[in-house]
Amino acid sequence: MAKGTILIDEDRCKGCELCTTVCPFGLVHIANHFNAKGYRPSTLVDPEGKCTGCTLCARICPDVAITVYREGV
Amino acid sequence: MERKVVFAKPEALTDAPTHYCPGCTHGVVHRLIAEVIDKLGIREITIGIAPVGCAVLAYNYFNLDVAEAAHGRAPAMATGLKRVQPDKVVFTYQGDGDLAAIGTAEIVHAASRGENITTIFINNAVYGMTGGQMAPTTLPGQVTTSTPFGRDVKIAGYPLRVAELIATTSGAAYVVRRMVTKPATIASAKKAIKLAFQAQRAELGFSLVEILSSCPTNWGLNPREALEWVEENMAAYYPLGDYKVIDEVKSLK
Amino acid sequence: MAKILMKGNEAIAEAAIRAGCQAYFGYPITPQTELLEYMSRRMVELGRVFLQAESELSAINMVYGAACAGARVMTSTSSPGFSLMQEGISYIVCSEVPAVVINVMRGGPGLGNIQPAQGDYFQMTKGGGHGDYNVIVLAPTTLQEAIDLTILAFDLADKYRSLVTIIADGMIGQIMEPVELPEIEPPQRPEQPWALTGAKGREKNIITSLYLGGLPLEKVNLRLQETLEEIKGNEVRYAEYMLEGAEIVVVAYGTAGRIAQTAIKEAREEGIPAGLFRPITMFPFPYDRLDEVAKGVEHLLVFELNAGQMLEDVHLATRDRLPIHFYGKMGGVVPSPAEVLAEIEKIASPQRGER
């Protein structure tokens, strides 16, 4: 399995939660803190490094708040 | 280990955060258009036309030349822009109030002329910007701020099926309906947008991609419920599909 | 240069072509239609853009689009169509893109009729659409003048990045006259760094008439007003006829101006000291010059093919320091020079009686 990770631009995120509905491993959650706009942004919780960089969360994000990385060449 | 970016903001979008409500799929469709423009390498020759409605500020989000049209007149404006510089790629981005009510004449005739432009049509069954009034595409029985008892077709008439209507015009080359509710449908919508732009590049005539979209704020649903509502209710009245794909477009695939 | 016989609508069309008009969008409406028909043939022969739109609304928005691309572009219409174009005109003015609109006026209100009239004066000179704006309005009296003003219209549109209109009427559109068509070099147009031509090697361009928030829109309005002041300073045009020793001055424009000129000639033959002041720019209106002219005369007679619209500007120009008479005909009724002469005689007779 490919190794990946995501970077969520918290200031762009509006906390719509759509990304949390599509992660195959349920790794994207809503954070407890608020961003500058007053939304609770989404956040990656991946202590076991399960993220494969599949990009599904980024593809449903209406705010282009997610950048996806994959490891290895 | 090296880290490679596999998904990031397309170049054809600016850095400006959008003003859209949380979960609004305008943002998804903007991104798809920008990704297609990047992919086709046409950013520097593409001119967009923003509508009146929620997407009125789209010119701030697309990183390309953009004009802001009067309500419903984007296809006429696009016609003027395209006719005097046929080597450019011109697209309109229009909502249902803009395209299917006040701008019905403009869209039908642009299609009928086979105007070599592309229209991305956002159907979310409601007037978003003015606060959730009935749109020409509001479903029978749907409650809006101007159909407080639900759309009564005896009074307010029936919703207009735009893709079906435009597909009857001889000038249309590519007319399809998609939705943007989950990664798979989003991918399908992106393919359609790409084909629409390719059809224009190949000078095959008018292309329109209708996209069933959500309006969580005015529907009174959360973003996830709103997407379910699109799939359950809108897609039932407005079936997804390819309504007109001329042979020359098929061979583009 | 040889004179040729042409119909007004066609002369205006040919003038536009010679001025380098690259694109024409229009919709048939009497008494303007020959202009569109002429364009449909000549523009295509020249490899330029001609398109018959589905409505005047669409036509003006096609003009708006082509203007955004920086093309020399025009449309033509007649009164009811001009009403429909007000939306696009307001947007074009706010967006500061150049375009030319010809209005071959007919009788109104409503569907009215297809006779010559000047009932659109207010709509053309006072804005017409929503918001604070004016457009340059040029009033030809002869076909030669219609040709010259059409060519000028394109240059003024470029110079001020705004919309310029020709206020013609059914008479000017339909009559035939010998005219000289100038050979024109390709136009020297100003640079258009604002045009929507694709963001290649530069920042993207946006053309919009939306400015959210009070201050941004105020700023745009102040700039538009500044341009209008510049126009008022530079572009006032008028013609004068037999003003020397005139005691009665007729103020008239367009077809009315032409009728008045004949009437004045006859009045002079009768020994009545009459003259003509004929504004050519209805906006900017020649307030100052008319005021000067009025200082040396006894009476003004405003003659229009309407209920008295320019009349208000004449009052403004002279602040009612002398008697201002009005003679107008509505509904497409065009008086003969004899009828205008009779009005001049009415004013003159008490004066003559005193002598």
XYZ file of C-alpha atoms in Angstrom:
681
model
C 0.000 0.000 0.000
C 1.184 3.485 -0.898
C 2.028 5.771 1.965
C 0.548 9.194 1.930
C -0.548 12.145 3.938
C -2.636 15.261 3.583
C -2.122 18.864 4.527
C -5.265 20.761 5.412
C -5.137 24.522 5.004
C -7.139 25.280 8.122
C -7.820 28.870 7.127
C -9.483 27.801 3.867
C -11.527 25.060 5.532
C -15.170 25.847 6.302
C -15.807 22.748 8.352
C -18.402 21.324 5.941
C -17.334 17.808 6.928
C -17.662 16.386 3.402
C -14.059 15.150 3.490
C -14.835 13.161 6.629
C -17.493 11.199 4.721
C -15.246 9.843 1.994
C -12.010 8.721 3.686
C -11.820 4.934 3.214
C -10.086 4.615 6.588
C -12.050 7.230 8.512
C -8.911 9.258 9.143
C -10.344 12.740 8.589
C -12.145 14.295 11.533
C -13.412 17.661 12.645
C -11.061 19.384 15.050
C -12.122 20.790 18.384
C -10.583 24.197 17.786
C -11.808 27.010 15.595
C -10.055 28.638 12.666
C -9.857 32.370 12.002
C -13.218 32.280 10.196
C -14.888 30.624 13.166
C -15.240 27.197 11.606
C -13.998 23.989 13.156
C -11.624 22.746 10.450
C -11.105 19.164 9.468
C -7.945 17.443 10.541
C -6.067 14.233 9.759
C -5.872 11.787 12.645
C -3.519 9.092 11.431
C -1.281 7.791 14.236
C -0.754 4.471 12.455
C 0.138 6.021 9.105
C -2.790 4.461 7.246
C -3.319 7.327 4.784
C -2.514 6.201 1.245
C -2.838 9.611 -0.369
C -5.869 8.384 -2.329
C -7.059 12.025 -2.772
C -10.752 11.292 -2.184
C -10.988 13.857 0.627
C -9.394 16.494 -1.584
C -11.659 15.680 -4.516
C -14.853 16.327 -2.576
C -13.513 19.405 -0.791
C -15.363 22.481 -2.128
C -12.663 24.815 -0.864
C -9.447 23.337 -2.253
C -8.232 23.220 1.338
C -6.480 19.865 1.053
C -3.126 19.108 -0.537
C -2.289 15.426 -0.873
C 1.192 13.899 -0.781
C 2.433 10.431 -1.507
C 5.720 9.007 -0.358
C 8.231 7.250 -2.487
C 9.136 7.611 -6.103
C 11.742 9.014 1.425
C 10.653 11.763 -0.963
C 7.214 13.293 -0.752
C 5.389 14.016 -3.964
C 2.364 16.300 -4.314
C -0.406 14.265 -5.905
C -3.237 16.720 -5.430
C -3.101 20.503 -5.100
C -4.881 23.641 -6.144
C -4.867 23.976 -9.945
C -3.063 26.920 -11.517
C -6.285 28.142 -13.132
C -7.651 28.972 -9.679
C -6.427 31.977 -7.707
C -5.474 31.732 -4.048
C -8.596 33.668 -3.035
C -10.805 31.714 -0.630
C -14.367 31.575 -1.972
C -17.334 33.298 -0.374
C -19.490 30.205 -0.825
C -21.271 28.669 2.154
C -19.748 25.568 3.778
C -20.422 22.497 1.667
C -21.606 24.418 -1.396
C -20.602 22.527 -4.514
C -19.848 25.668 -6.528
C -16.355 25.277 -5.135
C -16.066 21.724 -6.433
C -17.185 22.699 -9.925
C -14.864 25.727 -10.009
C -12.004 23.408 -9.195
C -13.002 20.863 -11.854
C -13.111 23.564 -14.519
C -9.708 24.834 -13.409
C -8.249 21.327 -13.429
C -9.525 20.762 -16.954
C -8.126 24.113 -18.122
C -4.754 23.181 -16.623
C -4.857 19.726 -18.135
C -5.645 21.077 -21.604
C -3.032 23.805 -21.203
C -5.452 26.534 -22.229
C -5.365 28.913 -19.265
C -3.753 31.714 -21.255
C -6.293 31.575 -24.059
C -9.420 30.997 -22.004
C -11.962 33.661 -21.124
C -14.689 32.948 -18.598
C -18.026 34.677 -18.146
C -19.405 34.872 -14.633
C -23.181 34.984 -14.084
C -25.437 36.857 -11.713
C -26.202 34.803 -8.629
C -23.960 33.140 -6.085
C -21.189 32.683 -8.653
C -21.172 36.379 -9.516
C -17.729 36.684 -7.945
C -16.303 33.721 -9.871
C -14.013 36.214 -11.599
C -12.085 36.464 -8.353
C -11.514 32.721 -8.248
C -10.548 31.827 -11.810
C -6.968 32.727 -12.618
C -7.768 33.802 -16.161
C -9.497 36.638 -18.000
C -13.115 36.882 -16.853
C -16.064 39.101 -17.676
C -19.088 39.562 -15.452
C -22.359 39.414 -17.404
C -25.809 40.821 -16.742
C -28.325 38.328 -15.383
C -28.914 35.639 -17.993
C -26.895 37.330 -20.720
C -23.665 35.363 -20.374
C -24.232 33.354 -23.583
C -24.782 36.576 -25.564
C -21.674 38.126 -24.060
C -19.723 34.936 -24.726
C -20.942 35.056 -28.322
C -19.524 38.557 -28.747
C -16.215 37.609 -27.148
C -15.848 34.428 -29.161
C -16.917 35.792 -32.534
C -14.233 38.462 -32.518
C -11.510 36.086 -31.304
C -12.424 32.590 -32.462
C -8.994 31.267 -31.493
C -9.819 31.723 -27.790
C -11.704 29.350 -25.501
C -14.806 30.976 -24.047
C -17.031 29.486 -21.374
C -19.965 30.674 -19.328
C -20.658 29.590 -15.778
C -24.345 29.983 -15.008
C -26.848 29.001 -12.361
C -30.443 27.925 -12.859
C -32.075 31.299 -12.260
C -29.592 32.957 -14.576
C -29.689 30.382 -17.368
C -33.132 28.796 -17.151
C -35.319 31.795 -16.250
C -34.116 35.253 -17.215
C -31.573 33.941 -19.713
C -33.594 31.251 -21.458
C -33.612 33.041 -24.800
C -29.865 33.632 -24.720
C -28.921 30.040 -23.902
C -31.356 28.462 -26.356
C -30.208 30.657 -29.221
C -26.519 30.324 -28.426
C -27.025 26.554 -28.542
C -29.166 26.736 -31.644
C -26.576 28.807 -33.483
C -24.007 26.192 -32.584
C -22.053 28.945 -30.912
C -18.633 27.458 -30.335
C -18.628 28.084 -26.595
C -19.010 25.967 -23.469
C -21.585 26.449 -20.744
C -21.255 24.970 -17.286
C -24.753 25.010 -15.854
C -25.196 24.717 -12.109
C -28.639 23.397 -11.207
C -29.328 23.583 -7.480
C -33.098 24.059 -7.728
C -33.102 27.392 -5.954
C -32.132 31.061 -6.224
C -29.163 31.048 -3.877
C -27.900 34.626 -3.823
C -31.256 36.305 -3.205
C -32.003 33.952 -0.350
C -33.640 30.762 -1.565
C -36.573 31.684 -3.790
C -38.135 29.327 -6.304
C -36.003 28.719 -9.378
C -37.277 27.424 -12.719
C -35.707 24.141 -11.624
C -37.297 23.978 -8.154
C -38.893 20.550 -7.749
C -42.663 20.080 -7.408
C -43.564 20.385 -3.758
C -40.187 21.881 -2.827
C -40.413 24.557 -0.149
C -38.565 27.769 -0.941
C -38.892 31.289 0.404
C -41.268 32.107 -2.448
C -43.084 28.767 -2.404
C -43.663 28.574 1.364
C -46.314 25.874 0.864
C -44.182 23.908 -1.564
C -44.064 24.432 -5.324
C -47.620 23.948 -6.513
C -47.331 23.162 -10.202
C -50.897 24.392 -10.754
C -49.734 27.848 -9.730
C -46.012 27.945 -10.382
C -45.780 25.502 -13.275
C -43.264 22.752 -13.764
C -39.493 22.605 -13.436
C -37.549 23.030 -16.652
C -35.257 20.220 -17.797
C -32.446 22.167 -19.405
C -30.148 19.448 -20.736
C -33.092 17.765 -22.480
C -34.210 21.105 -23.914
C -30.788 22.144 -25.180
C -30.188 18.679 -26.632
C -33.016 19.318 -29.114
C -31.065 22.139 -30.760
C -29.229 21.285 -33.948
C -26.276 23.469 -33.015
C -25.476 21.596 -29.816
C -22.567 19.170 -30.048
C -22.335 17.926 -26.496
C -25.042 18.129 -23.834
C -24.878 16.036 -20.679
C -26.058 16.054 -17.079
C -23.840 15.103 -14.164
C -23.760 15.627 -10.403
C -21.009 16.242 -7.872
C -22.075 14.242 -4.839
C -19.189 11.848 -4.225
C -15.716 11.221 -5.635
C -17.009 8.938 -8.412
C -19.695 11.361 -9.652
C -17.227 14.224 -9.337
C -14.775 12.341 -11.538
C -17.513 11.761 -14.088
C -18.439 15.460 -14.040
C -14.811 16.372 -14.618
C -14.593 14.087 -17.631
C -17.692 15.725 -19.063
C -16.297 19.228 -18.515
C -13.104 18.181 -20.234
C -14.980 16.790 -23.216
C -17.054 19.968 -23.438
C -13.912 22.095 -23.644
C -12.342 19.674 -26.101
C -15.443 19.922 -28.290
C -14.986 23.673 -28.362
C -11.294 23.346 -29.162
C -12.231 21.081 -32.070
C -14.798 23.707 -33.202
C -17.660 21.239 -33.059
C -20.301 23.619 -31.755
C -22.088 24.364 -28.539
C -21.396 22.304 -25.437
C -23.230 22.291 -22.127
C -22.618 20.361 -18.937
C -25.492 20.567 -16.483
C -24.366 19.796 -12.968
C -26.799 18.931 -10.203
C -25.483 20.816 -7.207
C -26.357 21.385 -3.616
C -27.403 24.466 -1.711
C -27.230 23.379 1.938
C -27.964 26.854 3.292
C -31.146 27.496 1.361
C -32.327 23.911 1.529
C -31.942 23.915 5.311
C -29.798 20.778 5.240
C -26.268 20.092 6.340
C -23.756 19.595 3.497
C -23.885 15.806 3.699
C -27.691 15.677 3.766
C -27.788 18.151 0.899
C -25.725 15.840 -1.304
C -28.028 12.961 -0.402
C -30.974 15.170 -1.382
C -29.354 15.764 -4.770
C -28.996 12.031 -5.333
C -32.445 11.078 -4.079
C -34.647 13.905 -5.307
C -32.905 15.945 -7.956
C -31.438 13.052 -9.890
C -34.915 11.495 -9.939
C -36.427 14.490 -11.719
C -33.282 15.340 -13.657
C -31.799 12.002 -14.744
C -28.058 11.959 -15.249
C -26.975 11.094 -18.738
C -25.654 12.067 -22.135
C -28.439 13.907 -23.922
C -26.579 14.763 -27.068
C -23.116 13.661 -28.087
C -22.424 14.071 -31.788
C -20.140 11.527 -33.426
C -17.235 13.967 -33.738
C -17.324 14.474 -29.976
C -17.443 10.736 -29.362
C -14.273 10.361 -31.351
C -12.553 12.916 -29.084
C -12.657 10.452 -26.216
C -14.216 62.520 -54.404
C -17.354 61.536 -56.285
C -20.738 61.826 -54.656
C -22.970 58.798 -54.656
C -26.656 58.446 -53.884
C -27.326 56.475 -50.714
C -30.078 55.716 -48.263
C -29.474 56.977 -44.734
C -29.386 53.610 -43.023
C -26.954 52.291 -45.606
C -24.783 55.380 -45.451
C -24.404 54.971 -41.684
C -23.569 51.287 -42.144
C -20.927 52.016 -44.775
C -19.468 54.777 -42.613
C -19.136 52.324 -39.726
C -17.387 49.853 -41.990
C -14.957 52.513 -43.172
C -14.339 53.496 -39.562
C -13.049 49.972 -39.052
C -16.058 48.427 -37.327
C -14.995 44.809 -36.767
C -18.234 43.388 -35.473
C -21.922 44.165 -35.795
C -24.715 42.568 -33.787
C -28.303 43.615 -34.386
C -31.957 42.795 -34.594
C -34.389 43.869 -37.316
C -36.670 46.767 -36.468
C -38.225 49.385 -38.713
C -37.120 52.034 -39.655
C -33.549 50.856 -39.056
C -33.558 47.472 -40.747
C -31.660 48.412 -43.917
C -28.667 49.152 -41.723
C -28.645 45.577 -40.462
C -29.245 44.232 -43.969
C -26.382 46.268 -45.374
C -24.089 44.980 -42.654
C -25.204 41.401 -43.256
C -23.753 41.598 -46.755
C -20.755 43.916 -46.477
C -19.353 42.699 -43.170
C -19.380 39.132 -44.407
C -17.746 40.130 -47.710
C -14.994 41.832 -45.725
C -14.489 38.843 -43.440
C -15.727 40.745 -40.410
C -18.294 39.671 -37.841
C -22.000 40.056 -38.522
C -24.596 38.330 -36.394
C -28.348 38.724 -36.240
C -29.243 38.279 -32.577
C -32.430 36.811 -31.109
C -33.372 40.140 -29.493
C -32.056 43.599 -28.832
C -31.174 42.389 -25.332
C -28.896 39.783 -26.803
C -27.549 42.127 -29.463
C -26.362 44.690 -26.918
C -24.842 41.964 -24.742
C -23.013 40.554 -27.763
C -21.738 44.083 -28.331
C -20.688 44.134 -24.672
C -18.786 40.863 -25.108
C -17.015 41.961 -28.288
C -16.205 45.315 -26.688
C -14.626 43.468 -23.749
C -12.332 41.800 -26.287
C -11.346 45.256 -27.521
C -13.070 45.011 -30.904
C -14.563 48.008 -32.704
C -18.186 47.037 -32.359
C -21.620 48.471 -32.924
C -25.318 47.784 -33.045
C -28.253 49.683 -34.455
C -31.896 49.725 -33.532
C -35.020 51.846 -33.286
C -36.839 53.162 -30.233
C -38.509 50.024 -28.737
C -35.270 48.137 -29.326
C -33.298 50.951 -27.777
C -35.421 50.593 -24.643
C -34.491 46.921 -24.478
C -30.833 47.798 -24.810
C -30.787 50.006 -21.725
C -29.697 47.123 -19.512
C -26.615 46.394 -21.587
C -25.805 50.068 -22.066
C -25.726 50.638 -18.315
C -23.367 47.651 -17.911
C -21.147 48.746 -20.788
C -20.799 52.249 -19.380
C -19.959 50.967 -15.908
C -17.445 48.510 -17.375
C -15.790 51.312 -19.374
C -15.576 49.509 -22.702
C -16.045 51.290 -26.044
C -19.079 50.659 -28.251
C -21.360 52.481 -30.683
C -25.164 52.336 -30.807
C -27.280 53.864 -33.574
C -30.885 54.706 -32.694
C -33.053 55.438 -35.712
C -35.980 56.744 -33.696
C -39.633 56.077 -34.433
C -42.899 57.209 -32.882
C -43.721 56.085 -29.351
C -44.514 55.329 -26.609
C -45.180 51.610 -26.787
C -45.032 49.993 -30.163
C -45.929 53.441 -31.480
C -45.407 53.584 -35.199
C -42.607 53.594 -37.731
C -42.691 57.300 -38.568
C -39.780 59.605 -37.698
C -39.857 60.999 -34.160
C -37.560 62.344 -31.465
C -39.309 60.940 -28.429
C -36.190 59.185 -27.120
C -34.341 62.416 -26.338
C -34.652 62.032 -22.568
C -33.771 58.354 -22.666
C -30.706 59.019 -24.788
C -29.338 62.152 -23.193
C -30.211 61.689 -19.526
C -28.880 58.171 -19.011
C -31.689 55.870 -20.033
C -30.800 52.847 -17.971
C -30.254 52.485 -14.247
C -27.566 54.306 -12.324
C -25.713 57.591 -12.735
C -24.386 57.875 -16.250
C -24.675 59.635 -19.556
C -23.465 58.685 -22.991
C -22.294 60.893 -25.830
C -25.219 61.551 -28.179
C -24.544 62.786 -31.707
C -27.404 64.220 -33.792
C -27.004 64.258 -37.582
C -29.216 66.391 -39.797
C -28.041 65.303 -43.219
C -26.739 61.993 -44.464
C -23.287 63.477 -44.925
C -23.335 64.504 -41.302
C -24.601 61.048 -40.328
C -21.559 59.558 -42.043
C -19.116 61.953 -40.422
C -20.643 61.535 -36.965
C -20.685 57.749 -37.233
C -16.952 57.783 -37.912
C -16.445 60.236 -35.056
C -18.552 58.023 -32.758
C -16.032 55.179 -32.934
C -13.121 57.485 -32.149
C -14.936 59.072 -29.215
C -15.907 55.644 -27.885
C -12.231 54.675 -27.913
C -11.057 57.975 -26.484
C -13.382 57.929 -23.484
C -13.791 54.143 -23.192
C -17.521 54.557 -23.239
C -20.601 54.106 -25.303
C -21.430 56.626 -28.003
C -24.842 56.892 -29.627
C -26.163 58.418 -32.808
C -29.608 59.941 -32.353
C -31.121 59.624 -35.806
C -34.747 59.258 -36.794
C -36.790 57.471 -39.415
C -36.390 60.368 -41.828
C -32.598 60.212 -41.712
C -32.710 56.435 -41.910
C -34.985 56.328 -44.934
C -34.176 59.315 -47.157
C -31.714 59.169 -50.033
C -29.122 61.843 -50.639
C -25.866 62.290 -52.477
C -23.015 61.699 -50.054
C -19.260 61.512 -50.050
C -17.772 58.526 -48.324
C -14.288 59.226 -47.083
C -11.485 56.756 -47.605
C -10.161 56.084 -44.133
C -6.834 54.679 -43.093
C -7.060 51.807 -40.619
C -7.979 53.443 -37.317
C -5.259 54.391 -34.864
C -6.721 52.951 -31.713
C -5.446 53.434 -28.194
C -3.740 50.533 -26.418
C -6.198 48.245 -24.655
C -4.355 46.650 -21.757
C -7.731 45.999 -20.118
C -9.121 43.800 -22.921
C -10.050 40.162 -22.364
C -7.728 38.456 -24.810
C -6.387 35.671 -22.616
C -4.031 36.116 -19.669
C -0.879 35.321 -21.594
C 2.301 36.802 -20.158
C 0.347 39.177 -17.969
C -1.920 39.252 -14.926
C -5.510 38.276 -15.575
C -8.005 40.954 -16.587
C -11.469 41.265 -15.112
C -14.264 43.296 -16.650
C -17.165 43.758 -14.306
C -19.800 46.284 -13.339
C -20.127 44.834 -9.835
C -18.447 46.739 -7.015
C -19.606 45.481 -3.648
C -19.439 47.926 -0.776
C -20.167 51.630 -0.924
C -16.685 53.019 -1.330
C -15.518 50.929 -4.318
C -18.643 51.784 -6.302
C -18.437 55.419 -5.321
C -14.888 55.463 -6.671
C -16.058 54.059 -10.011
C -18.861 56.591 -10.152
C -16.495 59.448 -9.419
C -14.257 58.272 -12.264
C -17.240 58.034 -14.628
C -18.298 61.547 -13.662
C -14.758 62.778 -14.208
C -14.839 61.330 -17.727
C -18.180 63.046 -18.329
C -16.688 66.367 -17.240
C -13.831 65.822 -19.668
C -16.362 65.069 -22.410
C -18.299 68.234 -21.552
C -15.074 70.201 -21.817
C -13.875 68.734 -25.115
C -16.737 67.507 -27.194
C -19.519 70.084 -27.365
C -20.559 70.521 -30.990
C -23.243 72.636 -32.650
C -24.081 74.388 -35.907
C -25.402 77.890 -36.417
C -27.322 79.280 -39.361
C -28.230 82.894 -40.094
C -27.685 83.992 -36.529
C -26.390 87.363 -37.622
C -28.962 89.935 -36.648
C -31.393 87.224 -35.660
C -34.138 88.213 -33.237
C -35.890 84.871 -33.252
C -33.699 81.818 -32.957
C -35.070 78.369 -33.573
C -33.388 75.607 -31.581
C -33.757 72.247 -33.282
C -31.718 69.133 -34.035
C -31.778 66.218 -36.449
C -34.649 66.152 -38.907
C -36.356 68.983 -37.021
C -33.200 71.026 -37.504
C -33.335 70.426 -41.218
C -36.978 71.476 -41.477
C -36.253 74.525 -39.339
C -33.393 75.551 -41.607
C -35.706 75.697 -44.634
C -38.301 77.603 -42.613
C -35.686 80.119 -41.486
C -34.509 80.709 -45.020
C -38.085 81.481 -45.998
C -38.554 83.683 -42.938
C -35.497 85.695 -43.900
C -36.906 86.078 -47.403
C -40.025 87.515 -45.766
C -37.843 89.906 -43.809
C -38.186 88.134 -40.459
C -34.790 88.105 -38.703
C -34.738 84.423 -37.771
C -31.795 82.099 -37.243
C -31.073 78.530 -36.268
C -29.087 77.071 -33.407
C -28.616 73.370 -33.947
C -26.953 71.260 -31.269
C -24.945 68.393 -32.759
C -23.957 66.854 -29.439
C -27.197 66.416 -27.524
C -24.985 65.163 -24.744
C -22.894 67.104 -23.933
C -25.529 69.762 -24.626
C -24.124 73.137 -25.766
C -25.511 75.017 -22.773
C -22.896 77.771 -22.747
C -23.010 78.578 -26.443
C -26.804 78.601 -26.489
C -26.772 80.949 -23.518
C -24.475 83.316 -25.419
C -26.618 83.135 -28.532
C -29.735 83.793 -26.499
C -28.236 86.972 -25.023
C -28.492 88.780 -28.321
C -31.990 87.715 -29.361
C -35.605 88.384 -28.431
C -37.186 84.947 -28.658
C -36.257 81.307 -28.787
C -38.446 78.800 -30.557
C -37.709 75.188 -29.646
C -38.881 72.804 -32.336
C -38.828 69.055 -31.767
C -40.617 65.943 -32.955
C -41.791 65.259 -29.421
C -43.685 66.876 -26.551
C -40.798 69.130 -25.547
C -37.782 67.238 -24.257
C -34.750 69.247 -25.398
C -36.941 72.180 -24.348
C -35.888 71.483 -20.748
C -32.218 71.834 -21.681
C -32.970 75.115 -23.438
C -34.637 76.382 -20.256
C -31.595 75.268 -18.290
C -29.178 76.920 -20.711
C -30.910 80.297 -20.705
C -32.417 80.275 -17.210
C -35.603 81.642 -18.831
C -34.124 85.085 -19.383
C -36.118 85.424 -22.602
C -39.390 84.064 -23.912
C -39.038 80.431 -24.965
C -41.688 79.159 -27.323
C -42.231 75.559 -28.191
C -43.516 73.858 -31.278
C -43.631 70.088 -31.269
C -45.316 67.259 -33.087
C -45.656 63.789 -31.640
C -46.562 60.357 -32.859
C -44.441 60.450 -35.970
C -46.124 63.535 -37.430
C -43.514 65.559 -39.294
C -44.459 69.187 -39.908
C -43.560 70.926 -43.146
C -41.227 73.938 -43.221
C -44.343 76.043 -43.864
C -45.804 74.985 -40.533
C -42.616 75.910 -38.712
C -42.517 79.173 -40.637
C -46.054 79.864 -39.420
C -44.822 79.437 -35.832
C -41.977 81.852 -36.498
C -44.411 84.331 -38.038
C -46.692 84.079 -34.997
C -43.820 85.104 -32.759
C -42.662 87.770 -35.168
C -46.003 89.406 -35.925
C -46.479 91.401 -32.687
C -42.894 92.562 -32.947
C -43.391 93.602 -36.522
C -46.656 95.277 -35.570
C -44.772 97.533 -33.164
C -42.523 98.794 -35.863
